[in-house]
Amino acid sequence: MLTNQSIGYMDAPVPKDIDLREAIDQLRKEKNAVILAHYYQTGDIQDIADYVGDSLALAQWAAKSQADILVLCGVHFMGETAKILCPDKKVLVPDLNAGCSLADSCPAPAFAEFVKAHPGHTVISYVNTSAAVKAVTDVVVTSTNARQIVESFPVDTPLIFGPDRNLGSYINRVTGRNMLLWDGACHVHEQFSAEKIQALKERYPEAEVITHPECKRAVVEISDFVGSTAALLKHTIKSTTQRFIVATESGVIHEMRKQSPDKEFIPAPSDKDACACNECNYMRLNTMEKLYNCLRFEMPEIFVDEEVRKKAVKPILRMLEISERLGL
Ligand code: 13P
Ligand code: SF4
């Protein structure tokens, strides 16, 4: 997957005299490429992207795109999902080292064993997984549609949910289900401190705490609103509250500020002192320079084994169909 050749291209020197925004724009037009960026990218990448969205929106746009090249400014599983949906397109990510601790917490062979050990269960996997995990999955979900997709199964259906234990247990609580959970987590969302958020709440009693369901239960339980990245953004636009404590990756605050310039957004503190823990170090590997190089050299490219792809596409398409039916 990761070759020395592709790493070399990622870090190739960028000519000093060019305007990166203009150069990226020109290359994208010349090559009929679209740039899809997740909300956790840096502000400059979000600003130049054709589309900015959460994991569900990125998959939906990729599936519908007429472009020849899709540049996924996000992490590896997002590029892989786009490639699974669009095998005939060239799919690029600016930095192929942009992995995901949550996807890594669910190795495909171990997950396949877990599934085998629980026959008769329907397997629901979060999109933050490798193609090989999706290949042993019945339906993929994102944080935007997980609750509705779980609820679309009759209450007595035995379900496995992987890999995020926090999202899985949140959905168990709000739906009254008893899904078997894989024991994985995201290192960014797990590190928020309920005690420090509580202290901030006492300092700003009128502020709303808004939280991604990948966070630990203690954080979710002291929150005023819980939702996916896109749901948190929508909530900040609709709410009349002026100040928000944001417990998710801080990249989304860029769009929150753009949409609501008069409101204040405070990144929620972590349980460690003095770190930028609410920034995903994988997401932040992508830079404007690497985005430029990736369009210039059309590398690094995502490839998925065709046998795995044919199995993995089914649960992703099933998710897209259910989401469309539910108007998500
Ligand atoms: P969403 O994009 O579904 O909110 O997921 C958050 C995330 O951690 C993506 O990596
Ligand atoms: Fe993965 Fe967490 Fe980074 Fe999202 S924020 S890409 S779940 S490590």
CSV table of N, CA and C in Angstrom, one decimal, residues 20-126:
chain,number,residue,atom,x,y,z
A,20,LEU,N,0.0,28.7,-4.0
A,20,LEU,CA,-0.5,27.3,-3.8
A,20,LEU,C,-2.0,27.2,-4.2
A,21,ARG,N,-2.8,28.1,-3.7
A,21,ARG,CA,-4.2,28.1,-4.0
A,21,ARG,C,-4.5,28.1,-5.5
A,22,GLU,N,-3.8,29.0,-6.2
A,22,GLU,CA,-4.0,29.1,-7.6
A,22,GLU,C,-3.5,27.8,-8.3
A,23,ALA,N,-2.4,27.3,-7.9
A,23,ALA,CA,-1.8,26.2,-8.5
A,23,ALA,C,-2.7,24.9,-8.3
A,24,ILE,N,-3.2,24.8,-7.1
A,24,ILE,CA,-4.1,23.6,-6.9
A,24,ILE,C,-5.3,23.7,-7.7
A,25,ASP,N,-5.9,25.0,-7.8
A,25,ASP,CA,-7.1,25.2,-8.5
A,25,ASP,C,-6.9,24.9,-10.0
A,26,GLN,N,-5.8,25.3,-10.5
A,26,GLN,CA,-5.5,25.1,-11.9
A,26,GLN,C,-5.3,23.6,-12.2
A,27,LEU,N,-4.6,22.9,-11.4
A,27,LEU,CA,-4.4,21.4,-11.6
A,27,LEU,C,-5.7,20.7,-11.5
A,28,ARG,N,-6.5,21.1,-10.5
A,28,ARG,CA,-7.8,20.4,-10.4
A,28,ARG,C,-8.7,20.5,-11.7
A,29,LYS,N,-8.6,21.8,-12.3
A,29,LYS,CA,-9.4,22.0,-13.5
A,29,LYS,C,-8.9,21.2,-14.6
A,30,GLU,N,-7.5,21.3,-14.8
A,30,GLU,CA,-6.8,20.6,-15.9
A,30,GLU,C,-7.1,19.1,-15.9
A,31,LYS,N,-7.2,18.5,-14.7
A,31,LYS,CA,-7.2,17.1,-14.6
A,31,LYS,C,-8.6,16.5,-14.3
A,32,ASN,N,-9.6,17.4,-14.3
A,32,ASN,CA,-11.0,17.0,-13.9
A,32,ASN,C,-11.0,16.3,-12.6
A,33,ALA,N,-10.4,16.9,-11.6
A,33,ALA,CA,-10.3,16.3,-10.3
A,33,ALA,C,-11.3,17.1,-9.3
A,34,VAL,N,-11.8,16.4,-8.3
A,34,VAL,CA,-12.5,17.1,-7.2
A,34,VAL,C,-11.8,16.8,-5.9
A,35,ILE,N,-11.8,17.9,-5.1
A,35,ILE,CA,-11.2,17.8,-3.8
A,35,ILE,C,-12.3,17.6,-2.7
A,36,LEU,N,-12.3,16.5,-2.0
A,36,LEU,CA,-13.3,16.3,-1.0
A,36,LEU,C,-12.6,16.3,0.4
A,37,ALA,N,-13.0,17.2,1.3
A,37,ALA,CA,-12.3,17.3,2.5
A,37,ALA,C,-13.2,17.1,3.7
A,38,HIS,N,-12.6,16.4,4.7
A,38,HIS,CA,-13.4,16.2,6.0
A,38,HIS,C,-13.2,17.4,6.8
A,39,TYR,N,-14.2,17.6,7.7
A,39,TYR,CA,-14.2,18.8,8.6
A,39,TYR,C,-13.0,18.8,9.6
A,40,TYR,N,-12.3,17.7,9.7
A,40,TYR,CA,-11.1,17.7,10.6
A,40,TYR,C,-9.8,18.1,9.8
A,41,GLN,N,-9.9,18.5,8.6
A,41,GLN,CA,-8.7,19.0,7.9
A,41,GLN,C,-8.5,20.5,8.4
A,42,THR,N,-7.3,21.0,8.1
A,42,THR,CA,-6.9,22.3,8.4
A,42,THR,C,-7.8,23.3,7.6
A,43,GLY,N,-8.0,24.5,8.1
A,43,GLY,CA,-8.9,25.5,7.5
A,43,GLY,C,-8.5,25.8,6.0
A,44,ASP,N,-7.2,25.9,5.7
A,44,ASP,CA,-6.8,26.2,4.3
A,44,ASP,C,-7.3,25.1,3.4
A,45,ILE,N,-7.2,23.8,3.8
A,45,ILE,CA,-7.6,22.7,2.9
A,45,ILE,C,-9.2,22.8,2.8
A,46,GLN,N,-9.9,23.0,3.9
A,46,GLN,CA,-11.3,23.1,3.9
A,46,GLN,C,-11.7,24.2,2.9
A,47,ASP,N,-11.0,25.3,2.9
A,47,ASP,CA,-11.4,26.5,2.1
A,47,ASP,C,-11.2,26.2,0.6
A,48,ILE,N,-10.3,25.4,0.2
A,48,ILE,CA,-10.1,25.2,-1.2
A,48,ILE,C,-10.8,24.0,-1.7
A,49,ALA,N,-11.4,23.2,-0.8
A,49,ALA,CA,-12.1,21.9,-1.3
A,49,ALA,C,-13.3,22.2,-2.1
A,50,ASP,N,-13.7,21.3,-3.0
A,50,ASP,CA,-15.0,21.4,-3.7
A,50,ASP,C,-16.1,21.1,-2.7
A,51,TYR,N,-15.9,20.1,-1.9
A,51,TYR,CA,-16.9,19.7,-0.9
A,51,TYR,C,-16.2,19.5,0.5
A,52,VAL,N,-16.9,20.0,1.5
A,52,VAL,CA,-16.4,19.7,2.9
A,52,VAL,C,-17.5,19.0,3.6
A,53,GLY,N,-17.3,17.9,4.3
A,53,GLY,CA,-18.3,17.2,4.9
A,53,GLY,C,-17.9,16.2,5.9
A,54,ASP,N,-18.8,15.4,6.5
A,54,ASP,CA,-18.4,14.4,7.4
A,54,ASP,C,-18.3,13.1,6.6
A,55,SER,N,-18.0,12.0,7.3
A,55,SER,CA,-17.7,10.7,6.6
A,55,SER,C,-18.8,10.3,5.7
A,56,LEU,N,-20.1,10.5,6.1
A,56,LEU,CA,-21.2,10.1,5.3
A,56,LEU,C,-21.2,10.9,4.0
A,57,ALA,N,-21.1,12.2,4.2
A,57,ALA,CA,-21.2,13.1,3.0
A,57,ALA,C,-20.1,12.8,2.0
A,58,LEU,N,-18.9,12.5,2.5
A,58,LEU,CA,-17.8,12.2,1.6
A,58,LEU,C,-18.0,11.0,0.8
A,59,ALA,N,-18.6,10.0,1.4
A,59,ALA,CA,-19.0,8.8,0.7
A,59,ALA,C,-20.1,9.0,-0.4
A,60,GLN,N,-21.0,9.8,0.0
A,60,GLN,CA,-22.2,10.2,-0.9
A,60,GLN,C,-21.7,11.0,-2.1
A,61,TRP,N,-20.8,12.0,-1.8
A,61,TRP,CA,-20.3,12.8,-3.0
A,61,TRP,C,-19.4,11.9,-3.9
A,62,ALA,N,-18.5,11.1,-3.3
A,62,ALA,CA,-17.7,10.2,-4.1
A,62,ALA,C,-18.5,9.3,-5.0
A,63,ALA,N,-19.6,8.7,-4.4
A,63,ALA,CA,-20.4,7.8,-5.2
A,63,ALA,C,-21.1,8.5,-6.4
A,64,LYS,N,-21.4,9.8,-6.3
A,64,LYS,CA,-22.1,10.5,-7.3
A,64,LYS,C,-21.1,11.3,-8.3
A,65,SER,N,-19.9,11.4,-8.0
A,65,SER,CA,-19.0,12.3,-8.7
A,65,SER,C,-18.8,11.9,-10.2
A,66,GLN,N,-18.7,12.9,-11.0
A,66,GLN,CA,-18.4,12.6,-12.5
A,66,GLN,C,-16.9,12.9,-12.7
A,67,ALA,N,-16.1,13.2,-11.7
A,67,ALA,CA,-14.7,13.6,-11.9
A,67,ALA,C,-13.9,12.3,-12.3
A,68,ASP,N,-12.7,12.6,-12.9
A,68,ASP,CA,-11.8,11.5,-13.2
A,68,ASP,C,-10.9,11.1,-12.0
A,69,ILE,N,-10.7,12.2,-11.2
A,69,ILE,CA,-9.8,12.0,-10.0
A,69,ILE,C,-10.5,12.5,-8.8
A,70,LEU,N,-10.5,11.7,-7.7
A,70,LEU,CA,-11.0,12.1,-6.5
A,70,LEU,C,-9.9,12.3,-5.5
A,71,VAL,N,-9.7,13.5,-4.9
A,71,VAL,CA,-8.7,13.7,-3.9
A,71,VAL,C,-9.4,13.7,-2.6
A,72,LEU,N,-9.1,12.7,-1.8
A,72,LEU,CA,-9.7,12.6,-0.4
A,72,LEU,C,-8.8,13.3,0.6
A,73,CYS,N,-9.2,14.5,1.0
A,73,CYS,CA,-8.4,15.1,2.1
A,73,CYS,C,-9.0,14.7,3.4
A,74,GLY,N,-8.5,13.6,3.9
A,74,GLY,CA,-9.0,13.0,5.1
A,74,GLY,C,-8.0,11.9,5.4
A,75,VAL,N,-8.5,10.7,5.9
A,75,VAL,CA,-7.6,9.7,6.3
A,75,VAL,C,-7.8,8.5,5.3
A,76,HIS,N,-6.9,7.5,5.5
A,76,HIS,CA,-6.9,6.4,4.5
A,76,HIS,C,-8.2,5.7,4.3
A,77,PHE,N,-9.0,5.4,5.4
A,77,PHE,CA,-10.2,4.6,5.2
A,77,PHE,C,-11.2,5.4,4.4
A,78,MET,N,-11.1,6.8,4.4
A,78,MET,CA,-12.0,7.6,3.6
A,78,MET,C,-11.7,7.4,2.1
A,79,GLY,N,-10.4,7.4,1.8
A,79,GLY,CA,-9.9,7.2,0.4
A,79,GLY,C,-10.3,5.8,0.0
A,80,GLU,N,-10.2,4.9,0.9
A,80,GLU,CA,-10.5,3.5,0.5
A,80,GLU,C,-12.0,3.3,0.2
A,81,THR,N,-12.8,4.0,1.1
A,81,THR,CA,-14.3,3.9,0.8
A,81,THR,C,-14.6,4.5,-0.5
A,82,ALA,N,-14.0,5.6,-0.9
A,82,ALA,CA,-14.2,6.2,-2.2
A,82,ALA,C,-13.8,5.2,-3.3
A,83,LYS,N,-12.6,4.6,-3.2
A,83,LYS,CA,-12.1,3.7,-4.2
A,83,LYS,C,-13.0,2.5,-4.3
A,84,ILE,N,-13.6,2.0,-3.2
A,84,ILE,CA,-14.5,0.8,-3.2
A,84,ILE,C,-15.7,1.2,-4.0
A,85,LEU,N,-16.2,2.4,-3.8
A,85,LEU,CA,-17.4,2.9,-4.5
A,85,LEU,C,-17.1,3.2,-6.0
A,86,CYS,N,-15.9,3.7,-6.3
A,86,CYS,CA,-15.6,4.2,-7.6
A,86,CYS,C,-14.3,3.5,-8.1
A,87,PRO,N,-14.3,2.2,-8.4
A,87,PRO,CA,-13.1,1.5,-8.8
A,87,PRO,C,-12.4,2.0,-10.0
A,88,ASP,N,-13.2,2.6,-10.9
A,88,ASP,CA,-12.6,3.1,-12.2
A,88,ASP,C,-12.0,4.5,-12.1
A,89,LYS,N,-12.2,5.1,-10.9
A,89,LYS,CA,-11.6,6.5,-10.8
A,89,LYS,C,-10.2,6.4,-10.1
A,90,LYS,N,-9.4,7.4,-10.3
A,90,LYS,CA,-8.2,7.4,-9.6
A,90,LYS,C,-8.5,8.1,-8.3
A,91,VAL,N,-8.2,7.5,-7.1
A,91,VAL,CA,-8.4,8.1,-5.8
A,91,VAL,C,-7.1,8.4,-5.1
A,92,LEU,N,-6.9,9.6,-4.7
A,92,LEU,CA,-5.7,10.0,-4.1
A,92,LEU,C,-5.9,10.5,-2.7
A,93,VAL,N,-4.9,10.4,-1.9
A,93,VAL,CA,-4.9,11.1,-0.6
A,93,VAL,C,-3.6,11.8,-0.5
A,94,PRO,N,-3.6,13.0,0.1
A,94,PRO,CA,-2.3,13.8,0.0
A,94,PRO,C,-1.2,13.1,0.8
A,95,ASP,N,-1.5,12.5,2.0
A,95,ASP,CA,-0.5,11.8,2.7
A,95,ASP,C,-1.0,10.4,3.1
A,96,LEU,N,-0.3,9.4,2.5
A,96,LEU,CA,-0.7,8.0,2.7
A,96,LEU,C,-0.5,7.5,4.1
A,97,ASN,N,0.2,8.2,4.9
A,97,ASN,CA,0.4,7.8,6.3
A,97,ASN,C,-0.7,8.3,7.2
A,98,ALA,N,-1.7,8.9,6.6
A,98,ALA,CA,-2.9,9.4,7.4
A,98,ALA,C,-3.8,8.2,7.7
A,99,GLY,N,-3.5,7.6,8.8
A,99,GLY,CA,-4.3,6.4,9.2
A,99,GLY,C,-5.4,6.8,10.2
A,100,CYS,N,-5.8,5.9,11.0
A,100,CYS,CA,-6.8,6.2,12.0
A,100,CYS,C,-6.7,5.2,13.1
A,101,SER,N,-6.6,5.7,14.4
A,101,SER,CA,-6.3,4.8,15.5
A,101,SER,C,-7.6,3.9,15.7
A,102,LEU,N,-8.8,4.4,15.4
A,102,LEU,CA,-10.0,3.6,15.6
A,102,LEU,C,-10.0,2.4,14.6
A,103,ALA,N,-9.7,2.7,13.3
A,103,ALA,CA,-9.6,1.6,12.3
A,103,ALA,C,-8.5,0.7,12.7
A,104,ASP,N,-7.4,1.2,13.2
A,104,ASP,CA,-6.3,0.3,13.7
A,104,ASP,C,-6.6,-0.6,14.9
A,105,SER,N,-7.6,-0.1,15.6
A,105,SER,CA,-8.0,-0.9,16.8
A,105,SER,C,-8.9,-2.1,16.5
A,106,CYS,N,-9.0,-2.3,15.2
A,106,CYS,CA,-9.9,-3.4,14.7
A,106,CYS,C,-9.2,-4.2,13.6
A,107,PRO,N,-8.2,-5.0,13.9
A,107,PRO,CA,-7.5,-5.8,12.8
A,107,PRO,C,-8.5,-6.7,12.2
A,108,ALA,N,-8.5,-6.8,10.8
A,108,ALA,CA,-9.5,-7.6,10.1
A,108,ALA,C,-9.5,-9.1,10.5
A,109,PRO,N,-8.3,-9.8,10.7
A,109,PRO,CA,-8.4,-11.2,11.0
A,109,PRO,C,-9.1,-11.4,12.4
A,110,ALA,N,-8.7,-10.6,13.4
A,110,ALA,CA,-9.3,-10.7,14.7
A,110,ALA,C,-10.8,-10.4,14.6
A,111,PHE,N,-11.2,-9.4,13.9
A,111,PHE,CA,-12.7,-9.1,13.7
A,111,PHE,C,-13.4,-10.2,13.1
A,112,ALA,N,-12.8,-10.8,12.0
A,112,ALA,CA,-13.4,-11.9,11.3
A,112,ALA,C,-13.6,-13.1,12.3
A,113,GLU,N,-12.7,-13.4,13.2
A,113,GLU,CA,-12.8,-14.4,14.2
A,113,GLU,C,-14.0,-14.1,15.2
A,114,PHE,N,-14.1,-12.9,15.6
A,114,PHE,CA,-15.1,-12.4,16.5
A,114,PHE,C,-16.5,-12.7,15.8
A,115,VAL,N,-16.6,-12.3,14.5
A,115,VAL,CA,-17.8,-12.5,13.8
A,115,VAL,C,-18.2,-14.0,13.7
A,116,LYS,N,-17.1,-14.8,13.4
A,116,LYS,CA,-17.3,-16.3,13.3
A,116,LYS,C,-17.8,-16.9,14.7
A,117,ALA,N,-17.3,-16.3,15.7
A,117,ALA,CA,-17.6,-16.8,17.1
A,117,ALA,C,-19.0,-16.5,17.5
A,118,HIS,N,-19.7,-15.6,16.7
A,118,HIS,CA,-21.1,-15.3,17.1
A,118,HIS,C,-22.0,-15.4,15.9
A,119,PRO,N,-22.2,-16.7,15.5
A,119,PRO,CA,-23.1,-16.9,14.4
A,119,PRO,C,-24.5,-16.4,14.6
A,120,GLY,N,-25.1,-16.0,13.5
A,120,GLY,CA,-26.5,-15.6,13.6
A,120,GLY,C,-26.6,-14.1,13.9
A,121,HIS,N,-25.5,-13.4,14.0
A,121,HIS,CA,-25.5,-12.0,14.3
A,121,HIS,C,-25.4,-11.2,13.0
A,122,THR,N,-26.1,-10.1,12.9
A,122,THR,CA,-25.9,-9.1,11.8
A,122,THR,C,-24.8,-8.2,12.2
A,123,VAL,N,-23.8,-8.0,11.2
A,123,VAL,CA,-22.6,-7.2,11.6
A,123,VAL,C,-22.7,-5.8,11.1
A,124,ILE,N,-22.7,-4.9,12.0
A,124,ILE,CA,-22.7,-3.4,11.7
A,124,ILE,C,-21.3,-2.9,12.0
A,125,SER,N,-20.7,-2.3,10.9
A,125,SER,CA,-19.4,-1.7,11.2
A,125,SER,C,-19.4,-0.2,10.8
A,126,TYR,N,-18.7,0.5,11.7
A,126,TYR,CA,-18.5,1.9,11.5
A,126,TYR,C,-17.6,2.1,10.2
